[in-house]
PDB file of C-alpha atoms in Angstrom:
ATOM      1  CA  MET A1218       0.000   0.000   0.000  1.00  0.00           C
ATOM      2  CA  SER A1219       2.862   2.368   0.834  1.00  0.00           C
ATOM      3  CA  GLU A1220       4.339   1.722  -2.613  1.00  0.00           C
ATOM      4  CA  CYS A1221       1.093   2.840  -4.309  1.00  0.00           C
ATOM      5  CA  ILE A1222       1.023   6.080  -2.342  1.00  0.00           C
ATOM      6  CA  SER A1223       4.660   7.114  -2.539  1.00  0.00           C
ATOM      7  CA  THR A1224       5.778   6.058  -6.036  1.00  0.00           C
ATOM      8  CA  PRO A1225       3.731   8.323  -8.344  1.00  0.00           C
ATOM      9  CA  MET A1226       5.859  10.933 -10.058  1.00  0.00           C
ATOM     10  CA  VAL A1227       4.317  14.156 -11.383  1.00  0.00           C
ATOM     11  CA  SER A1228       5.416  17.373 -12.998  1.00  0.00           C
ATOM     12  CA  VAL A1229       3.673  20.720 -13.218  1.00  0.00           C
ATOM     13  CA  LEU A1230       3.346  23.004 -16.233  1.00  0.00           C
ATOM     14  CA  MET A1231       4.854  26.410 -15.503  1.00  0.00           C
ATOM     15  CA  ASN A1232       4.503  28.989 -18.270  1.00  0.00           C
ATOM     16  CA  GLY A1233       3.740  26.143 -20.676  1.00  0.00           C
ATOM     17  CA  SER A1234       6.890  24.139 -19.834  1.00  0.00           C
ATOM     18  CA  PRO A1235       6.935  21.056 -17.588  1.00  0.00           C
ATOM     19  CA  THR A1236       9.016  21.162 -14.406  1.00  0.00           C
ATOM     20  CA  GLU A1237      11.213  18.306 -13.275  1.00  0.00           C
ATOM     21  CA  GLU A1238       9.281  15.324 -11.963  1.00  0.00           C
ATOM     22  CA  PHE A1239       8.856  15.026  -8.220  1.00  0.00           C
ATOM     23  CA  ARG A1240       7.449  12.311  -5.984  1.00  0.00           C
ATOM     24  CA  LEU A1241       4.032  12.656  -4.327  1.00  0.00           C
ATOM     25  CA  GLU A1242       3.886  11.880  -0.624  1.00  0.00           C
ATOM     26  CA  ARG A1243       0.886  10.756   1.410  1.00  0.00           C
ATOM     27  CA  VAL A1244      -1.494  11.306  -1.492  1.00  0.00           C
ATOM     28  CA  LEU A1245      -3.712   9.040  -3.560  1.00  0.00           C
ATOM     29  CA  ARG A1246      -4.596  10.030  -7.061  1.00  0.00           C
ATOM     30  CA  GLN A1247      -8.243  10.849  -7.697  1.00  0.00           C
ATOM     31  CA  GLY A1248     -10.165   7.717  -8.607  1.00  0.00           C
ATOM     32  CA  ASP A1249      -7.537   5.399  -7.118  1.00  0.00           C
ATOM     33  CA  ARG A1250      -9.111   2.047  -6.208  1.00  0.00           C
ATOM     34  CA  LEU A1251      -7.342   2.053  -2.827  1.00  0.00           C
ATOM     35  CA  SER A1252      -9.178   5.179  -1.631  1.00  0.00           C
ATOM     36  CA  PRO A1253     -12.330   3.439  -0.338  1.00  0.00           C
ATOM     37  CA  PHE A1254     -10.273   0.852   1.533  1.00  0.00           C
ATOM     38  CA  LEU A1255      -8.070   3.463   3.168  1.00  0.00           C
ATOM     39  CA  PHE A1256     -11.197   5.388   4.185  1.00  0.00           C
ATOM     40  CA  LEU A1257     -12.647   2.232   5.748  1.00  0.00           C
ATOM     41  CA  ILE A1258      -9.492   1.701   7.803  1.00  0.00           C
ATOM     42  CA  ALA A1259      -9.623   5.264   9.117  1.00  0.00           C
ATOM     43  CA  ALA A1260     -13.407   5.186   9.591  1.00  0.00           C
ATOM     44  CA  GLU A1261     -13.130   1.990  11.623  1.00  0.00           C
ATOM     45  CA  GLY A1262     -10.748   3.785  13.983  1.00  0.00           C
ATOM     46  CA  LEU A1263     -13.275   6.591  14.511  1.00  0.00           C
ATOM     47  CA  HIS A1264     -16.070   4.040  14.999  1.00  0.00           C
ATOM     48  CA  VAL A1265     -14.079   2.217  17.704  1.00  0.00           C
ATOM     49  CA  MET A1266     -13.343   5.513  19.475  1.00  0.00           C
ATOM     50  CA  MET A1267     -17.044   6.433  19.441  1.00  0.00           C
ATOM     51  CA  LYS A1268     -17.931   2.984  20.776  1.00  0.00           C
ATOM     52  CA  VAL A1269     -15.519   3.440  23.695  1.00  0.00           C
ATOM     53  CA  VAL A1270     -16.910   6.837  24.731  1.00  0.00           C
ATOM     54  CA  VAL A1271     -20.471   5.493  24.518  1.00  0.00           C
ATOM     55  CA  ASN A1272     -19.579   2.417  26.613  1.00  0.00           C
ATOM     56  CA  GLN A1273     -17.778   4.641  29.161  1.00  0.00           C
ATOM     57  CA  GLY A1274     -20.906   6.794  29.489  1.00  0.00           C
ATOM     58  CA  LEU A1275     -19.115   9.922  28.239  1.00  0.00           C
ATOM     59  CA  PHE A1276     -21.344  10.240  25.159  1.00  0.00           C
ATOM     60  CA  SER A1277     -25.051   9.433  25.058  1.00  0.00           C
ATOM     61  CA  PRO A1278     -26.152   8.292  21.601  1.00  0.00           C
ATOM     62  CA  TYR A1279     -29.439   8.994  19.865  1.00  0.00           C
ATOM     63  CA  GLU A1280     -32.035   6.361  20.771  1.00  0.00           C
ATOM     64  CA  VAL A1281     -34.608   5.063  18.309  1.00  0.00           C
ATOM     65  CA  GLY A1282     -37.673   2.949  18.939  1.00  0.00           C
ATOM     66  CA  THR A1283     -40.544   2.953  21.387  1.00  0.00           C
ATOM     67  CA  PHE A1284     -38.381   1.789  24.267  1.00  0.00           C
ATOM     68  CA  GLY A1285     -35.080   3.268  23.044  1.00  0.00           C
ATOM     69  CA  ASP A1286     -33.923  -0.229  22.114  1.00  0.00           C
ATOM     70  CA  ILE A1287     -31.678   0.971  19.267  1.00  0.00           C
ATOM     71  CA  SER A1288     -28.831   3.403  19.971  1.00  0.00           C
ATOM     72  CA  ILE A1289     -27.041   5.197  17.139  1.00  0.00           C
ATOM     73  CA  SER A1290     -23.834   7.155  17.722  1.00  0.00           C
ATOM     74  CA  ASN A1291     -22.376   7.272  14.210  1.00  0.00           C
ATOM     75  CA  LEU A1292     -23.270   6.441  10.616  1.00  0.00           C
ATOM     76  CA  GLN A1293     -20.734   6.337   7.789  1.00  0.00           C
ATOM     77  CA  PHE A1294     -21.260   6.276   4.051  1.00  0.00           C
ATOM     78  CA  ALA A1295     -18.668   6.753   1.314  1.00  0.00           C
ATOM     79  CA  ASP A1296     -16.541   9.603   2.646  1.00  0.00           C
ATOM     80  CA  ASP A1297     -19.173  11.136   4.943  1.00  0.00           C
ATOM     81  CA  THR A1298     -19.614  10.563   8.666  1.00  0.00           C
ATOM     82  CA  LEU A1299     -22.746  11.438  10.610  1.00  0.00           C
ATOM     83  CA  LEU A1300     -22.337  11.597  14.396  1.00  0.00           C
ATOM     84  CA  MET A1301     -25.650  11.500  16.270  1.00  0.00           C
ATOM     85  CA  ARG A1302     -26.298  12.218  19.904  1.00  0.00           C
ATOM     86  CA  ASN A1303     -28.827  13.480  22.384  1.00  0.00           C
ATOM     87  CA  LYS A1304     -28.723  17.208  23.056  1.00  0.00           C
ATOM     88  CA  SER A1305     -26.287  18.206  25.781  1.00  0.00           C
ATOM     89  CA  TRP A1306     -23.180  20.326  26.118  1.00  0.00           C
ATOM     90  CA  ALA A1307     -21.380  17.310  27.615  1.00  0.00           C
ATOM     91  CA  ASN A1308     -21.992  15.395  24.370  1.00  0.00           C
ATOM     92  CA  ILE A1309     -20.648  18.265  22.266  1.00  0.00           C
ATOM     93  CA  ARG A1310     -17.496  18.501  24.405  1.00  0.00           C
ATOM     94  CA  ALA A1311     -17.018  14.704  24.292  1.00  0.00           C
ATOM     95  CA  LEU A1312     -17.485  14.730  20.512  1.00  0.00           C
ATOM     96  CA  LYS A1313     -14.872  17.459  20.056  1.00  0.00           C
ATOM     97  CA  VAL A1314     -12.409  15.550  22.270  1.00  0.00           C
ATOM     98  CA  VAL A1315     -12.966  12.379  20.210  1.00  0.00           C
ATOM     99  CA  LEU A1316     -12.392  14.245  16.931  1.00  0.00           C
ATOM    100  CA  ILE A1317      -9.211  15.918  18.208  1.00  0.00           C
ATOM    101  CA  LEU A1318      -7.949  12.579  19.546  1.00  0.00           C
ATOM    102  CA  PHE A1319      -8.802  10.967  16.195  1.00  0.00           C
ATOM    103  CA  GLN A1320      -6.699  13.635  14.454  1.00  0.00           C
ATOM    104  CA  SER A1321      -3.666  12.970  16.612  1.00  0.00           C
ATOM    105  CA  VAL A1322      -3.957   9.170  16.410  1.00  0.00           C
ATOM    106  CA  SER A1323      -4.668   8.883  12.678  1.00  0.00           C
ATOM    107  CA  GLY A1324      -2.662  11.819  11.340  1.00  0.00           C
ATOM    108  CA  LEU A1325      -5.762  12.939   9.424  1.00  0.00           C
ATOM    109  CA  LYS A1326      -7.160  16.430   9.844  1.00  0.00           C
ATOM    110  CA  VAL A1327     -10.780  17.129  10.716  1.00  0.00           C
ATOM    111  CA  ASN A1328     -11.853  20.279   8.903  1.00  0.00           C
ATOM    112  CA  PHE A1329     -14.072  21.966  11.488  1.00  0.00           C
ATOM    113  CA  HIS A1330     -14.846  24.762   8.971  1.00  0.00           C
ATOM    114  CA  LYS A1331     -16.478  22.250   6.604  1.00  0.00           C
ATOM    115  CA  SER A1332     -18.180  20.339   9.423  1.00  0.00           C
ATOM    116  CA  LEU A1333     -21.744  21.200  10.394  1.00  0.00           C
ATOM    117  CA  LEU A1334     -23.663  20.921  13.652  1.00  0.00           C
ATOM    118  CA  TYR A1335     -27.436  20.694  13.322  1.00  0.00           C
ATOM    119  CA  GLY A1336     -29.917  20.753  16.168  1.00  0.00           C
ATOM    120  CA  ILE A1337     -33.238  19.054  15.472  1.00  0.00           C
ATOM    121  CA  ASN A1338     -36.246  19.841  17.679  1.00  0.00           C
ATOM    122  CA  ILE A1339     -34.213  22.111  19.966  1.00  0.00           C
ATOM    123  CA  SER A1340     -34.069  25.877  20.367  1.00  0.00           C
ATOM    124  CA  ASN A1341     -31.406  27.855  18.486  1.00  0.00           C
ATOM    125  CA  SER A1342     -29.695  28.816  21.750  1.00  0.00           C
TER     126      SER A1342
END
């Protein structure tokens, strides 16, 4: 896998002339067939971290069903992740800690500017 990521050589056109080739690092080309698998590896790490905070009682998931028999803390599809929880400031703080910890463990960056927080059936405050 490392070979597929670190071996591509590229050059850039500057003023119509190609530069010398240089090696890409830590990048997959768009459409690379390894991308979904690498996402799954990283997403599994986030899923395990969410499971731990739920089991420790630090994060209360969203409960579905008449008796709250189904708990959902995170859903993942393609390259999107949906984190669901009951409304509380403690949950928001726990979620931010998990995301920051995920960044430091995985080496990936969570773009908080592109991330959204929606409240459903709660006041805007």
